[in-house]
mmCIF file of C-alpha atoms in Angstrom:
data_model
loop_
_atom_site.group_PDB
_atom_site.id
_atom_site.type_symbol
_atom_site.label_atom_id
_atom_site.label_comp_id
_atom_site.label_asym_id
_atom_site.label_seq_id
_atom_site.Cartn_x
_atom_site.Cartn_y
_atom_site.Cartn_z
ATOM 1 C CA UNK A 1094 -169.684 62.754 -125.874
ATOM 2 C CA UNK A 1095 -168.207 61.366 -122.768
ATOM 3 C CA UNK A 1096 -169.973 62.495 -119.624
ATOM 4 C CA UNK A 1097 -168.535 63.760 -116.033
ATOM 5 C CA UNK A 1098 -166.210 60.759 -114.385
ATOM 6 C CA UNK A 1099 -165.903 60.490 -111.321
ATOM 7 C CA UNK A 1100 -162.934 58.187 -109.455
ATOM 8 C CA UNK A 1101 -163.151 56.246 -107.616
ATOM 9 C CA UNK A 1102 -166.841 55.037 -106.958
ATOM 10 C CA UNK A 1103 -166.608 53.547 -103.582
ATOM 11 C CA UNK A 1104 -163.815 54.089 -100.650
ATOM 12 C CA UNK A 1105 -163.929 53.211 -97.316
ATOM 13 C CA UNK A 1106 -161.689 54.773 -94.884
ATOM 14 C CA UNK A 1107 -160.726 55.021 -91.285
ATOM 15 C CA UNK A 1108 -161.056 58.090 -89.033
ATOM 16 C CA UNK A 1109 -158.422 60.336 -89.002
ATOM 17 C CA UNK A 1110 -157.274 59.639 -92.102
ATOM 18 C CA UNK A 1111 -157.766 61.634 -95.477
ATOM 19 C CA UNK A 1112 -159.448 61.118 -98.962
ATOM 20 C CA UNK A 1113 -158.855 62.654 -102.330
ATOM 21 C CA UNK A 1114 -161.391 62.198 -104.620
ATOM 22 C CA UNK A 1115 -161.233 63.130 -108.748
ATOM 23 C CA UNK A 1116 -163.580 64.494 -111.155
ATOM 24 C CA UNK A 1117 -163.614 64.991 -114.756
ATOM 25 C CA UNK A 1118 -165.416 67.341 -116.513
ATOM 26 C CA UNK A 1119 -167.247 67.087 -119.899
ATOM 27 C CA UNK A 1120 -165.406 68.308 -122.680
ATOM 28 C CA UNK A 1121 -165.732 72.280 -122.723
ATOM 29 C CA UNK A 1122 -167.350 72.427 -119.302
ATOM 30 C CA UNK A 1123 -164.924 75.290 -117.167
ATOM 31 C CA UNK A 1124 -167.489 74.808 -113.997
ATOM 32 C CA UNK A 1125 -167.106 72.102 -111.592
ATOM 33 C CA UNK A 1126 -169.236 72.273 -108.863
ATOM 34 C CA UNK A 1127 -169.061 69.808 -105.391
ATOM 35 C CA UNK A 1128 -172.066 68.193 -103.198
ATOM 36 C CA UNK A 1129 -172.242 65.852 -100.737
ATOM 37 C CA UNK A 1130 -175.287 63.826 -100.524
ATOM 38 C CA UNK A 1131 -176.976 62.319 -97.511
ATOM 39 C CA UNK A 1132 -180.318 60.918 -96.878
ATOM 40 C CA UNK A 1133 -181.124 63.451 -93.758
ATOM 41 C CA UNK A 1134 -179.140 66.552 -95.611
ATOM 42 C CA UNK A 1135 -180.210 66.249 -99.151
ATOM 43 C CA UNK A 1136 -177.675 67.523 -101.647
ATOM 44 C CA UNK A 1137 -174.889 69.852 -99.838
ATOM 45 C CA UNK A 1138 -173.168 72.671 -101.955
ATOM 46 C CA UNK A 1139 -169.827 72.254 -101.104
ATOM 47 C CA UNK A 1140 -167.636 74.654 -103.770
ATOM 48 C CA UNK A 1141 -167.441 75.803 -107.459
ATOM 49 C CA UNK A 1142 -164.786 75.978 -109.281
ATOM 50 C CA UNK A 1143 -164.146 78.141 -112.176
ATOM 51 C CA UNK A 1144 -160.968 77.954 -114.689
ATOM 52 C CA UNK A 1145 -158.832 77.152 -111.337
ATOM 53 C CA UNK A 1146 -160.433 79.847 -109.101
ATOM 54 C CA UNK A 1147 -162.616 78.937 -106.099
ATOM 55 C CA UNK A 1148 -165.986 81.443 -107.251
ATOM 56 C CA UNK A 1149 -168.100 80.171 -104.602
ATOM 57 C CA UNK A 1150 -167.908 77.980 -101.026
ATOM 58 C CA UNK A 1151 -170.398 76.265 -99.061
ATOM 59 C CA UNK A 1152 -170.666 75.467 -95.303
ATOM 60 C CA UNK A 1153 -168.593 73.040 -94.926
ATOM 61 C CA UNK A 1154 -165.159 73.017 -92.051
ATOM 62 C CA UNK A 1155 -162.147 73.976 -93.569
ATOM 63 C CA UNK A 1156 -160.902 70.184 -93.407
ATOM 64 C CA UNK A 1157 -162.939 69.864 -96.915
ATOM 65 C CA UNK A 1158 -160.642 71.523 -99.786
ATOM 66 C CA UNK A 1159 -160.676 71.370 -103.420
ATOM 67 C CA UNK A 1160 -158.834 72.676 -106.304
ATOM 68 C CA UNK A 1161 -159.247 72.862 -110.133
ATOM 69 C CA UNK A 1162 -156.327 72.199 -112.713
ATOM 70 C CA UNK A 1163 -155.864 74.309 -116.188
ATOM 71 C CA UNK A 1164 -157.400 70.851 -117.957
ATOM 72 C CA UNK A 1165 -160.779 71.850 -115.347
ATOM 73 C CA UNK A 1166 -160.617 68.536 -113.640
ATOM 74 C CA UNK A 1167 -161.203 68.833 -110.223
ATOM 75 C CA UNK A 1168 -159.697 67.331 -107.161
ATOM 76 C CA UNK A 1169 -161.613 67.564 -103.623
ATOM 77 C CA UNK A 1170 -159.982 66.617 -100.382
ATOM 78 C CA UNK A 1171 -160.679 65.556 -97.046
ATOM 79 C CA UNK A 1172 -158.374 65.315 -94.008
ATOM 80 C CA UNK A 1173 -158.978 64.528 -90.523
ATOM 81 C CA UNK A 1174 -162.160 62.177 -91.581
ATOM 82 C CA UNK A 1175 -165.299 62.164 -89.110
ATOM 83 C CA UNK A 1176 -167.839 59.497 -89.300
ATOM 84 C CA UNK A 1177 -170.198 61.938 -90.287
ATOM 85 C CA UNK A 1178 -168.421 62.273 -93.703
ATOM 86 C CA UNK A 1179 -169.641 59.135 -94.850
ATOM 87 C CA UNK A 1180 -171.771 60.286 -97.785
ATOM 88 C CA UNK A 1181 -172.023 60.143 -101.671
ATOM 89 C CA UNK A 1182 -170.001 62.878 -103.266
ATOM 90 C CA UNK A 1183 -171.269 64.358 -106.392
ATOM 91 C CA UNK A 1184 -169.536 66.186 -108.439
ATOM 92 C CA UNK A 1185 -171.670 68.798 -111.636
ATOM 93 C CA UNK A 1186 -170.525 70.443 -114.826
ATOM 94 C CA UNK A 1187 -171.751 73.453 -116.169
ATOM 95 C CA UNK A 1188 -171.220 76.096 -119.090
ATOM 96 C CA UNK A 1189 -172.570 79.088 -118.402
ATOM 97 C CA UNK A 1190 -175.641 79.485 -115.936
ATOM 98 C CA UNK A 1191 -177.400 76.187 -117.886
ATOM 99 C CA UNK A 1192 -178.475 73.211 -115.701
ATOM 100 C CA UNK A 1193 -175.405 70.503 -114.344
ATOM 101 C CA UNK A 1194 -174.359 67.666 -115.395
ATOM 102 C CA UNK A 1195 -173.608 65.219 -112.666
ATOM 103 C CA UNK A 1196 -171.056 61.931 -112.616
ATOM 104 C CA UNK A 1197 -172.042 59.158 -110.823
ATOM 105 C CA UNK A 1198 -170.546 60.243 -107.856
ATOM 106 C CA UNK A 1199 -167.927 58.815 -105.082
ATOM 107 C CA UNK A 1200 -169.260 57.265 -102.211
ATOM 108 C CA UNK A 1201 -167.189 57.245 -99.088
ATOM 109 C CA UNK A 1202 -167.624 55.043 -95.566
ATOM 110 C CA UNK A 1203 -165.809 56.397 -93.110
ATOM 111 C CA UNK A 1204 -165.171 53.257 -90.325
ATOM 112 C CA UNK B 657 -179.222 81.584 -95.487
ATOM 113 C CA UNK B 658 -180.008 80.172 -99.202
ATOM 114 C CA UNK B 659 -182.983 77.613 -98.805
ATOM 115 C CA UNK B 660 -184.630 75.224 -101.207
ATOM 116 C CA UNK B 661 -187.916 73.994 -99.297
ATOM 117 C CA UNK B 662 -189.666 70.771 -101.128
ATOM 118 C CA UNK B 663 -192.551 68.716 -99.144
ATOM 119 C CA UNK B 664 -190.393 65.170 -98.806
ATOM 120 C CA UNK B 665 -193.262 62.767 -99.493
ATOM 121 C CA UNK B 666 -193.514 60.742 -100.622
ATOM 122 C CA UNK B 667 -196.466 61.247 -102.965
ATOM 123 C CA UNK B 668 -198.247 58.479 -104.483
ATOM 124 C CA UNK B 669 -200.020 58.433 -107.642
ATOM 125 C CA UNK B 670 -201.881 56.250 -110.009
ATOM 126 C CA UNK B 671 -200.647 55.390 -113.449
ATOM 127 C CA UNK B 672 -202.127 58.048 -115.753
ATOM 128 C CA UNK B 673 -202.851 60.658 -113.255
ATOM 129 C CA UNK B 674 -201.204 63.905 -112.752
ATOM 130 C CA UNK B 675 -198.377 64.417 -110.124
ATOM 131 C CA UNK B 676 -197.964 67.668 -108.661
ATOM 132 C CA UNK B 677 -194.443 68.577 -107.458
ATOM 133 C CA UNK B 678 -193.763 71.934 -105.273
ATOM 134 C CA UNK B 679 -190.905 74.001 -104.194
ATOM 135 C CA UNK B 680 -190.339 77.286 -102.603
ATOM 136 C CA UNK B 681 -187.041 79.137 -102.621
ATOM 137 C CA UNK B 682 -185.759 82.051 -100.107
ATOM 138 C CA UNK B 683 -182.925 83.524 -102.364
ATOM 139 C CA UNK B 684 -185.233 86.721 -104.161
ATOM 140 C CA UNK B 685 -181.561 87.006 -106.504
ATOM 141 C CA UNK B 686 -182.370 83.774 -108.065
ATOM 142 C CA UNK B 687 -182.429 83.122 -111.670
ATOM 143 C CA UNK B 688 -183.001 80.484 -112.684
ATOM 144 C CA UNK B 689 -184.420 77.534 -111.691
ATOM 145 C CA UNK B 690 -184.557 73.496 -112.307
ATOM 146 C CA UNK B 691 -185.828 70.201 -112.111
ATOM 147 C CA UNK B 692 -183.989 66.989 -111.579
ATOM 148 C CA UNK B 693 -184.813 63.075 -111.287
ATOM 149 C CA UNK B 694 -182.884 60.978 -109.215
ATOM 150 C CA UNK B 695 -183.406 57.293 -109.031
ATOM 151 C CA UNK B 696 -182.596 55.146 -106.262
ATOM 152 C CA UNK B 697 -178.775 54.577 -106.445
ATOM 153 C CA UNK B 698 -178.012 56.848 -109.341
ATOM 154 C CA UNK B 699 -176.749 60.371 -109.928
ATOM 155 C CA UNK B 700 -179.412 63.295 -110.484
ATOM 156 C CA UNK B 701 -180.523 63.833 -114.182
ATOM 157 C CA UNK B 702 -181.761 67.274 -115.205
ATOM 158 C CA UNK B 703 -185.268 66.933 -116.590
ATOM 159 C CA UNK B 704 -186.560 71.006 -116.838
ATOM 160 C CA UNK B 705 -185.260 73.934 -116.851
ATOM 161 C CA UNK B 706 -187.222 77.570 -116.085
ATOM 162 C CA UNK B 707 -185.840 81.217 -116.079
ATOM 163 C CA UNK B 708 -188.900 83.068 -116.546
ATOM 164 C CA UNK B 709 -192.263 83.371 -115.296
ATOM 165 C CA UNK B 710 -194.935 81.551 -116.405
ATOM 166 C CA UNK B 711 -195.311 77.678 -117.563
ATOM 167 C CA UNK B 712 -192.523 75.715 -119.630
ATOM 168 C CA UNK B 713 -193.831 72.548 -121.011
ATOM 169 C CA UNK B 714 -191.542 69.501 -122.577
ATOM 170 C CA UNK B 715 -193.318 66.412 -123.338
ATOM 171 C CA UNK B 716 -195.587 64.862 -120.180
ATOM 172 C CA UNK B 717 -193.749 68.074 -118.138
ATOM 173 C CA UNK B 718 -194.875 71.264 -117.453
ATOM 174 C CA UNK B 719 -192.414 73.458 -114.968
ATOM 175 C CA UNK B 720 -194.052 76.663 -113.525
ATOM 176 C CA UNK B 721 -192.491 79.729 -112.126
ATOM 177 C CA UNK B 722 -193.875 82.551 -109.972
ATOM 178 C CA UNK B 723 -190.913 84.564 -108.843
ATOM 179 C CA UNK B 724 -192.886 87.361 -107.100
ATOM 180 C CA UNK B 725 -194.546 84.215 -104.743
ATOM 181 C CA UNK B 726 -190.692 82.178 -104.423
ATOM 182 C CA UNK B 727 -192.615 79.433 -106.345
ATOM 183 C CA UNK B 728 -191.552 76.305 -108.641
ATOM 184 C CA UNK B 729 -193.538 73.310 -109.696
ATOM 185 C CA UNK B 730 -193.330 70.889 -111.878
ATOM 186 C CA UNK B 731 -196.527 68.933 -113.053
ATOM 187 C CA UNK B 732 -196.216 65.302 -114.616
ATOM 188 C CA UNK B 733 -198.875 64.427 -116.904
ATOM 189 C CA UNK B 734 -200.202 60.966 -117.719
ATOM 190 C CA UNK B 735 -197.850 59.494 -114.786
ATOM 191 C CA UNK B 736 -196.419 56.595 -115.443
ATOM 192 C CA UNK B 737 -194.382 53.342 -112.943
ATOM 193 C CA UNK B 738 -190.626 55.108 -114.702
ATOM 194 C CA UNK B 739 -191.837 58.186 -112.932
ATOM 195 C CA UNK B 740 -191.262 56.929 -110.408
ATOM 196 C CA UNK B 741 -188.193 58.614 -108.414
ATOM 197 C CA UNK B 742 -186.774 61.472 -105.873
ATOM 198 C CA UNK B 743 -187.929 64.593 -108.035
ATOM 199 C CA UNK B 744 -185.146 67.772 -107.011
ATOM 200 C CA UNK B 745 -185.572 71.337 -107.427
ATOM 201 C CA UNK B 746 -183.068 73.728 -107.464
ATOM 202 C CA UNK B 747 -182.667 77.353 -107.725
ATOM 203 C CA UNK B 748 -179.426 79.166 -109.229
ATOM 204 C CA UNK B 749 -178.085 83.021 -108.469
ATOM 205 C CA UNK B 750 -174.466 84.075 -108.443
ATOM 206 C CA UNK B 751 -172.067 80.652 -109.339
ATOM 207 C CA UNK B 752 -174.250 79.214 -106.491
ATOM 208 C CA UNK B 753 -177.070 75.917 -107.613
ATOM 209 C CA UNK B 754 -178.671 75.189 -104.183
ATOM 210 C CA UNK B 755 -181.258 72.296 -104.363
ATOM 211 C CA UNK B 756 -183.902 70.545 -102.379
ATOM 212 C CA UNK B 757 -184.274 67.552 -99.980
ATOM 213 C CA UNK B 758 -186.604 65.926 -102.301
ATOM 214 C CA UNK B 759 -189.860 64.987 -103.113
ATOM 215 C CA UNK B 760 -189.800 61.085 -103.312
ATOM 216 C CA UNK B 761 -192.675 59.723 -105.783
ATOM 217 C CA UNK B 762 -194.251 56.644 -106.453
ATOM 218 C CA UNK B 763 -196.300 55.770 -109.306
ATOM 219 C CA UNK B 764 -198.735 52.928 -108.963
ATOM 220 C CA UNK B 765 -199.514 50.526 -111.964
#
């Protein structure tokens, strides 16, 4: 069965400007879940999204957003880019509380 | 303040020998708990799941949990070079998977 896709795989962008990035779920999966990845930070929980409804939110500025469609893709957006969002954006699939499934993530450079 | 605590490394081993991987977690509502494998360049892979206490073994690895300590390891027997990889552990409560920095090991032919 067809994994989590992620698109695109690599962007680079300018400051100031703003990124949408796309996820598709496996088959079934109603949880999305988004991280950004850094080599000081680790993996950072960004939201979860459950048949459309934001269940949970991480600490991240409000200029991160994401949203979740009746097909439970998953779009995540971010305006007003900072350097400092240059990372590798991972996004997970999960039914129920079981472990996640992750694509093989979007990574951004922010110039 | 959820937090996933993992010693960063990197730990070295010799082929064949046993690697020991720790993690402590702050979050007492936790409930579960898991193991991923991340190679350089590539997306985390779930290797182990544990809900309960006690040991869970699969193969060449053992995951053990002690709840009332805020304690997860995962032990990899007979070690070998493919081991070798950033080893994440993450603990789940409430919609909410929060996960490690990483232990980074190495395993030496």
């Amino acid at each position: 069965k067809a994994g989590v896709t992620q698109t695109p795989r690599y962007l680079i962008k300018t400051r100031g400007q703003q990124v949408t990035l796309s996820c598709s779920p496996i088959s079934g999966h109603r949880s999305v879940s988004w991280y950004q990845q850094t080599p000081g930070q680790g993996l950072q929980f960004l939201f979860e999204y459950f048949s459309e409804t934001q269940r949970n939110k991480g600490n991240f500025p409000g200029r991160f957003s994401g949203r979740q469609f009746s097909n439970s893709r998953s779009e995540m957006n971010v305006s007003t880019l900072e350097l400092g969002d240059s990372a590798l954006y991972l996004c997970a699939s999960s039914l129920a509380r079981d472990g996640y499934t992750f694509g093989s993530g979007t990574r951004l450079t922010v110039v | 303040q959820k937090e996933v605590e993992q010693n960063s490394g990197p730990l070295s081993v010799p082929e064949g020998a046993i690697a020991s991987l720790n993690c402590t977690y702050s979050d007492r509502g936790s409930q579960s708990f898991f193991w991923y494998r991340q190679y350089s360049g590539k997306s985390p892979e779930l290797i182990m799941s544990i809900y309960s206490n006690g040991d869970k073994e699969d193969g060449r690895f053992t995951a053990q949990l002690n709840k009332a300590s805020q304690y997860v390891s995962l032990l990899i027997r007979d070690s070998q070079p493919s081991d070798s990889a950033t080893y994440l552990c993450a603990a789940y409560n409430n919609n909410d998977m929060r996960f490690g920095a990483g232990t980074r090991l190495t395993v030496k032919p």
